[in-house]
Amino acid sequence: MAFCDLKPVRVYDDGAGITYYIGDVFAVYAFGAERPVVYSWDMIESVSVTRKELTFKTANRKYSFDRKQLKEQNYFRAVGIIEREHKNHEFAYEHEKRMFPLKSVYTDIIPGKDAYLGSGQVDEGDCVAAFVLMMNLRLVKVLWLVAVLIMLVTFGALHFFVGITRDNLLYFIPISIASGGIVSLVVYLICHAIAKGKYRSIADADPASETQISFVVCKLGFAACESCIYDGHDLIPWNAVDYFVETDKMFIFYKDNAAYTYIPKKAFEKKYIGGISDIIAIMLEQK
Amino acid sequence: MSVEIKCDNISVGGSNVTLVSVRNGESGIGMCSSGINPASGDSSTINKFFYIGSDPVININCPNMGSSVTDKMISFSSGFQGVDHDIFDAFTADLNKLNRGDSLTNSLKEVFSLLTDGVYTVYTSEYYPTDGNGLFFWGAYNITHEVRGTAEHSTSIGNRPYRPCFLIPSQPMETYTTKTKQTTDEAVKSRRVQGIAYHLSGFHSVLLKGHHGAVSCAENGIPFKCAVIERVSQPYTDFYPAPVKKTTAPPPQTEETPAEGAEATTPTPTPVPTPAPVAEEREGISGFRSASVKIPLEAFPKDVLRLILETHPDVKPPHFKTLMNKTKAVRKRAVTNNILPREALDNCEMMPDCEMVESAFAIDDISESQLNALLAGDTELNGRIIISPNFYSSIVTACNFLQFKDEQRFVNFSISILENPDLNATHEYTARRLARLSANEKAYRFFKNVIASDDAKYEKFLTVADRYVREYDLNKNK
């Protein structure tokens, strides 16, 4: 079982005076109670982790507490435990958008000695650039088309309103090209703004964007997980992703045509990037 | 931080249970996961190992993604490099204290401090020094193989507690010497407790101390009593019968005058319908258990319960990397001419096996009328399932239960099955179980008749009968 080493988390809800334990079981000490009500995970029907609160539903009761009751490390540990148990028990699990894969996709595989280990915080600029690149991958042809269309439209408009003569032809062509370029740039800037917004919406939803992340790449699989809970013993097998895209700053792994994991190159020492690229290229198709 | 050990005695269902809480334990004894080995090509087997000090001792491969109802593949670790003397001395000191008359909790303090954080129960229990399949435990695990009875949950026992009673060694076979055995031959006669065992999985425990003593006991037919340490961490849920409410007496029925011509009958008391026991659904689990004991939440001292909630079994020790590196190493095996005594091996073959013990825990008792119903091919009696809705499974469990509890009834029942041609699906199994009785006159006579007879109904177990008769005659002549 991946993430089997996570120590149970104790949460004290100040407002209600209730203490929760999230671990091998889910336990609730009601206000003033000496004995807890303890649930095994197969008794839990659903768990939801939102920006504001964590909610646990059983057949008869619903427990929820503010996320602020958990310190950052404890929050990641609690989420790690919930996702570990979600893999083994069939409760419904709702969560916000995530930057990195869920813990439930990890397998208990110990990386070999050939593993490349790195760590670092995710850089907003790098991520936005990656998002734009991902958009460009789809938009690049559209942008060219827009540019050419605008050029033609501008040229046509000039001809219609001013009339093309031998004298002004040399002015109108650069004007048309420039207008096509400007419109494309505007479209690009809009895309950039959208990408940034998209990144911010994910980053705001996932506190992992502001914490130290451990990255592992080896022949057996890869990992991108919060350093405070990752002990280096769990990996996501390569067959969990479909292909990858390499930018100058990141490796982006895709699953079902959606970005799945971002591995920033600067998390590793420069001399290892070649080796990492080789492993990824052997294991995945590049697009 | 120093190790904190706290012992509590609690009462569970009228019996006394000793709980030991360990905080800041040294992680010198324990079990942890070494993950999946993709190189083996099997991505559904989770590998674990049991370690003592800085040595991996037992490899445990858990097939079917570590399913708790699947038996494990077990072998002695090839990475075992040698006994850690400090720990070994601690085991010796604790066993000596036990035999000097100290209490379990006082004697085993050094062993407790070596455990990982959590709550344990300690008790003494008699063990069969076998692997659960008739082989002497020491040396029975040199090759990785599936060991019957190592699943955490037995489907036939269900949710009931059971006593582990088979052993796995913590020392390699080459450490056996006849010289040490000569010492233990005398020592075991006066010992109160012969060994210290740590419960591993299902019916099997690792013997931490007392390997030579086990040889002496097996050879001389002395019961092998061990001090057993079991972790209490598994949640369990039982249904509680709801307290039956006292119902107010039903209003007296108005006496009706009997119809003319009807005979006056003496009024018979009308049976008051007793409410059927209702399973009350209680919120959450009932408590935590180990293999041998189920402890309801109410019975736990408050701090002990919190410790269970705060700790996690199978946690990787701080020296996990050292252990992992050792698992890949190959042990240099010493060559030894010391051979286990033949009597010990023969006696072990006669000891109850895992199937028998499992059946003994699966049912409380079986009456003659229930046996007769099974012989008639029924799995139910008076509308209630006798053992299992599966007929073959019922016969197997009944045979094993009787063999464990009452040999004479077992012989009679087995012969009745073998005489019944309608139950021929169970003949081969029953004959093999009957042939395990080494010197039973009645079984011998039955098998001799089978060989002499030409009846086709005995066809399925003729070879078993022939072998039994030959061996019986051979032993008789000896």
Short mmCIF file of C-alpha atoms in Angstrom, two decimals, chain B residues 6-223:
data_model
loop_
_atom_site.label_atom_id
_atom_site.label_comp_id
_atom_site.label_asym_id
_atom_site.label_seq_id
_atom_site.Cartn_x
_atom_site.Cartn_y
_atom_site.Cartn_z
CA LYS B 6 2.74 1.01 30.23
CA CYS B 7 0.93 -2.17 31.20
CA ASP B 8 -2.80 -2.42 31.88
CA ASN B 9 -4.91 -5.36 32.88
CA ILE B 10 -8.45 -5.16 31.63
CA SER B 11 -11.38 -7.51 31.79
CA VAL B 12 -12.96 -8.58 28.51
CA GLY B 13 -15.96 -10.87 28.74
CA GLY B 14 -14.87 -12.06 32.17
CA SER B 15 -11.33 -12.93 31.17
CA ASN B 16 -8.27 -10.93 32.00
CA VAL B 17 -6.37 -9.31 29.13
CA THR B 18 -2.95 -7.70 29.50
CA LEU B 19 -2.33 -4.66 27.33
CA VAL B 20 1.10 -3.16 26.81
CA SER B 21 1.41 0.36 25.38
CA VAL B 22 4.75 1.22 23.79
CA ARG B 23 5.74 4.82 23.02
CA ASN B 24 9.06 5.84 21.47
CA GLY B 25 9.87 2.18 20.87
CA GLU B 26 13.28 1.30 19.44
CA SER B 27 11.82 -0.34 16.30
CA GLY B 28 14.11 -3.32 16.78
CA ILE B 29 11.39 -5.87 16.08
CA GLY B 30 8.66 -5.39 13.54
CA MET B 31 7.26 -5.94 10.13
CA CYS B 32 7.25 -3.48 7.23
CA SER B 33 6.50 -3.33 3.56
CA SER B 34 9.22 -3.41 0.93
CA GLY B 35 6.70 -2.71 -1.80
CA ILE B 36 6.02 -4.30 -5.11
CA ASN B 37 8.91 -5.72 -7.08
CA PRO B 38 8.19 -4.85 -10.71
CA ALA B 39 11.28 -6.76 -11.84
CA SER B 40 9.60 -9.99 -10.75
CA GLY B 41 6.84 -9.32 -13.28
CA ASP B 42 4.23 -9.71 -10.57
CA SER B 43 2.69 -6.37 -9.76
CA SER B 44 -0.06 -7.81 -7.58
CA THR B 45 2.14 -9.22 -4.83
CA ILE B 46 3.08 -6.92 -1.98
CA ASN B 47 6.35 -7.84 -0.33
CA LYS B 48 6.89 -7.41 3.37
CA PHE B 49 9.56 -8.51 5.76
CA PHE B 50 9.91 -9.15 9.44
CA TYR B 51 13.09 -7.79 10.94
CA ILE B 52 15.04 -8.12 14.16
CA GLY B 53 17.59 -5.36 14.74
CA SER B 54 19.30 -4.54 11.48
CA ASP B 55 18.53 -7.88 9.87
CA PRO B 56 15.62 -8.87 7.67
CA VAL B 57 14.59 -12.27 9.01
CA ILE B 58 11.44 -13.42 7.25
CA ASN B 59 10.25 -12.54 3.75
CA ILE B 60 6.50 -12.37 3.45
CA ASN B 61 4.96 -12.14 -0.02
CA CYS B 62 1.32 -11.19 0.11
CA PRO B 63 -0.40 -12.13 -3.16
CA ASN B 64 -3.63 -10.61 -4.42
CA MET B 65 -2.60 -7.06 -3.43
CA GLY B 66 -2.07 -8.13 0.15
CA SER B 67 -5.61 -9.44 0.57
CA SER B 68 -6.29 -10.37 4.19
CA VAL B 69 -8.01 -13.64 3.25
CA THR B 70 -5.17 -14.95 1.09
CA ASP B 71 -2.40 -17.11 2.54
CA LYS B 72 1.08 -15.64 2.35
CA MET B 73 4.24 -16.95 0.68
CA ILE B 74 6.87 -17.14 3.39
CA SER B 75 10.58 -17.85 3.45
CA PHE B 76 13.56 -17.26 5.68
CA SER B 77 15.32 -14.16 4.39
CA SER B 78 18.41 -14.75 2.35
CA GLY B 79 19.62 -11.37 3.58
CA PHE B 80 19.91 -12.50 7.22
CA GLN B 81 23.51 -11.78 8.13
CA GLY B 82 23.76 -12.86 11.75
CA VAL B 83 22.30 -12.55 15.19
CA ASP B 84 22.39 -9.10 16.76
CA HIS B 85 23.95 -10.02 20.10
CA ASP B 86 22.47 -7.18 22.15
CA ILE B 87 18.98 -8.12 21.09
CA PHE B 88 19.62 -11.82 21.45
CA ASP B 89 20.92 -11.25 25.00
CA ALA B 90 17.77 -9.27 25.77
CA PHE B 91 15.63 -12.22 24.64
CA THR B 92 17.67 -14.61 26.79
CA ALA B 93 17.44 -12.34 29.83
CA ASP B 94 13.68 -11.97 29.44
CA LEU B 95 13.11 -15.71 29.04
CA ASN B 96 15.20 -16.37 32.15
CA LYS B 97 13.16 -13.82 34.10
CA LEU B 98 9.97 -15.51 32.98
CA ASN B 99 11.22 -18.86 34.20
CA ARG B 100 12.29 -17.39 37.50
CA GLY B 101 8.64 -16.68 38.14
CA ASP B 102 8.36 -13.01 37.18
CA SER B 103 5.12 -11.82 35.65
CA LEU B 104 4.81 -11.56 31.88
CA THR B 105 4.81 -7.77 31.87
CA ASN B 106 7.81 -7.47 34.19
CA SER B 107 9.85 -10.13 32.43
CA LEU B 108 9.39 -8.99 28.86
CA LYS B 109 10.20 -5.29 29.37
CA GLU B 110 13.35 -5.48 27.25
CA VAL B 111 11.46 -7.11 24.39
CA PHE B 112 8.69 -4.50 24.68
CA SER B 113 11.19 -1.67 24.36
CA LEU B 114 12.32 -3.16 21.03
CA LEU B 115 8.84 -2.99 19.52
CA THR B 116 7.42 -0.23 17.35
CA ASP B 117 4.95 2.22 18.90
CA GLY B 118 1.51 0.79 19.49
CA VAL B 119 -0.60 -1.37 21.74
CA TYR B 120 0.09 -5.06 22.25
CA THR B 121 -1.46 -7.88 24.19
CA VAL B 122 0.66 -10.47 25.96
CA TYR B 123 -0.27 -13.96 27.09
CA THR B 124 1.12 -17.46 27.32
CA SER B 125 -0.09 -20.16 24.99
CA GLU B 126 0.87 -23.62 23.87
CA TYR B 127 2.37 -23.81 20.39
CA TYR B 128 2.92 -26.71 18.02
CA PRO B 129 6.52 -26.40 16.84
CA THR B 130 5.45 -27.04 13.26
CA ASP B 131 4.71 -24.97 10.16
CA GLY B 132 1.03 -25.97 10.37
CA ASN B 133 1.49 -28.74 7.88
CA GLY B 134 3.32 -31.38 9.91
CA LEU B 135 6.87 -30.14 9.27
CA PHE B 136 9.14 -29.09 12.14
CA PHE B 137 9.20 -25.29 11.95
CA TRP B 138 12.98 -24.83 11.99
CA GLY B 139 14.17 -25.29 8.45
CA ALA B 140 10.65 -25.55 7.02
CA TYR B 141 10.87 -22.10 5.43
CA ASN B 142 14.09 -22.33 3.44
CA ILE B 143 12.19 -22.13 0.16
CA THR B 144 9.46 -19.58 -0.52
CA HIS B 145 6.13 -21.35 -0.47
CA GLU B 146 2.50 -20.68 0.36
CA VAL B 147 1.94 -21.38 4.04
CA ARG B 148 -1.56 -22.52 4.95
CA GLY B 149 -3.12 -20.49 7.76
CA THR B 150 -1.12 -17.29 7.28
CA ALA B 151 -4.04 -15.23 6.01
CA GLU B 152 -5.05 -12.57 8.55
CA HIS B 153 -8.70 -13.62 8.27
CA SER B 154 -9.81 -17.19 7.84
CA THR B 155 -13.06 -17.45 5.90
CA SER B 156 -14.13 -20.48 7.93
CA ILE B 157 -13.47 -18.84 11.30
CA GLY B 158 -14.95 -15.51 10.24
CA ASN B 159 -14.86 -12.73 12.79
CA ARG B 160 -14.14 -14.96 15.82
CA PRO B 161 -10.89 -14.68 17.73
CA TYR B 162 -8.42 -17.58 17.53
CA ARG B 163 -5.13 -18.56 19.11
CA PRO B 164 -2.11 -18.64 16.80
CA CYS B 165 -0.27 -21.92 17.39
CA PHE B 166 2.31 -22.51 14.65
CA LEU B 167 5.84 -21.20 14.45
CA ILE B 168 8.28 -19.53 12.08
CA PRO B 169 11.96 -19.44 13.12
CA SER B 170 13.95 -16.25 13.56
CA GLN B 171 17.29 -18.04 13.31
CA PRO B 172 18.65 -19.99 10.37
CA MET B 173 18.80 -23.76 10.59
CA GLU B 174 22.61 -23.81 10.59
CA THR B 175 22.65 -22.27 14.08
CA TYR B 176 21.29 -25.56 15.44
CA THR B 177 23.89 -27.52 17.38
CA THR B 178 23.49 -30.81 19.22
CA LYS B 179 25.67 -29.42 21.98
CA THR B 180 23.18 -26.66 22.80
CA LYS B 181 20.33 -29.14 22.49
CA GLN B 182 21.89 -31.34 25.16
CA THR B 183 21.66 -28.37 27.53
CA THR B 184 18.09 -27.54 26.60
CA ASP B 185 17.03 -31.20 26.92
CA GLU B 186 17.41 -30.81 30.66
CA ALA B 187 16.34 -27.17 30.86
CA VAL B 188 12.95 -27.62 29.20
CA LYS B 189 11.84 -30.07 31.87
CA SER B 190 11.93 -27.37 34.52
CA ARG B 191 10.87 -24.38 32.41
CA ARG B 192 7.52 -22.69 32.94
CA VAL B 193 7.69 -20.95 29.57
CA GLN B 194 9.76 -22.40 26.74
CA GLY B 195 9.97 -19.51 24.32
CA ILE B 196 9.03 -15.98 23.31
CA ALA B 197 6.96 -15.51 20.16
CA TYR B 198 5.81 -12.48 18.20
CA HIS B 199 2.58 -12.91 16.27
CA LEU B 200 3.17 -12.43 12.56
CA SER B 201 0.06 -13.34 10.58
CA GLY B 202 -2.88 -15.74 10.88
CA PHE B 203 -1.98 -18.82 12.89
CA HIS B 204 1.75 -18.18 12.69
CA SER B 205 4.13 -16.45 15.06
CA VAL B 206 7.86 -15.85 14.84
CA LEU B 207 9.81 -17.57 17.58
CA LEU B 208 12.19 -14.95 18.94
CA LYS B 209 13.78 -17.17 21.58
CA GLY B 210 13.67 -20.89 22.30
CA HIS B 211 14.64 -22.67 19.06
CA HIS B 212 16.73 -25.37 20.70
CA GLY B 213 14.14 -25.75 23.42
CA ALA B 214 11.55 -26.40 20.70
CA VAL B 215 13.66 -29.28 19.38
CA SER B 216 13.94 -30.76 22.86
CA CYS B 217 10.21 -30.35 23.51
CA ALA B 218 9.23 -31.86 20.16
CA GLU B 219 11.56 -34.80 20.72
CA ASN B 220 10.37 -35.55 24.24
CA GLY B 221 6.69 -34.73 23.77
CA ILE B 222 6.82 -31.79 26.17
CA PRO B 223 4.22 -29.05 25.49
#
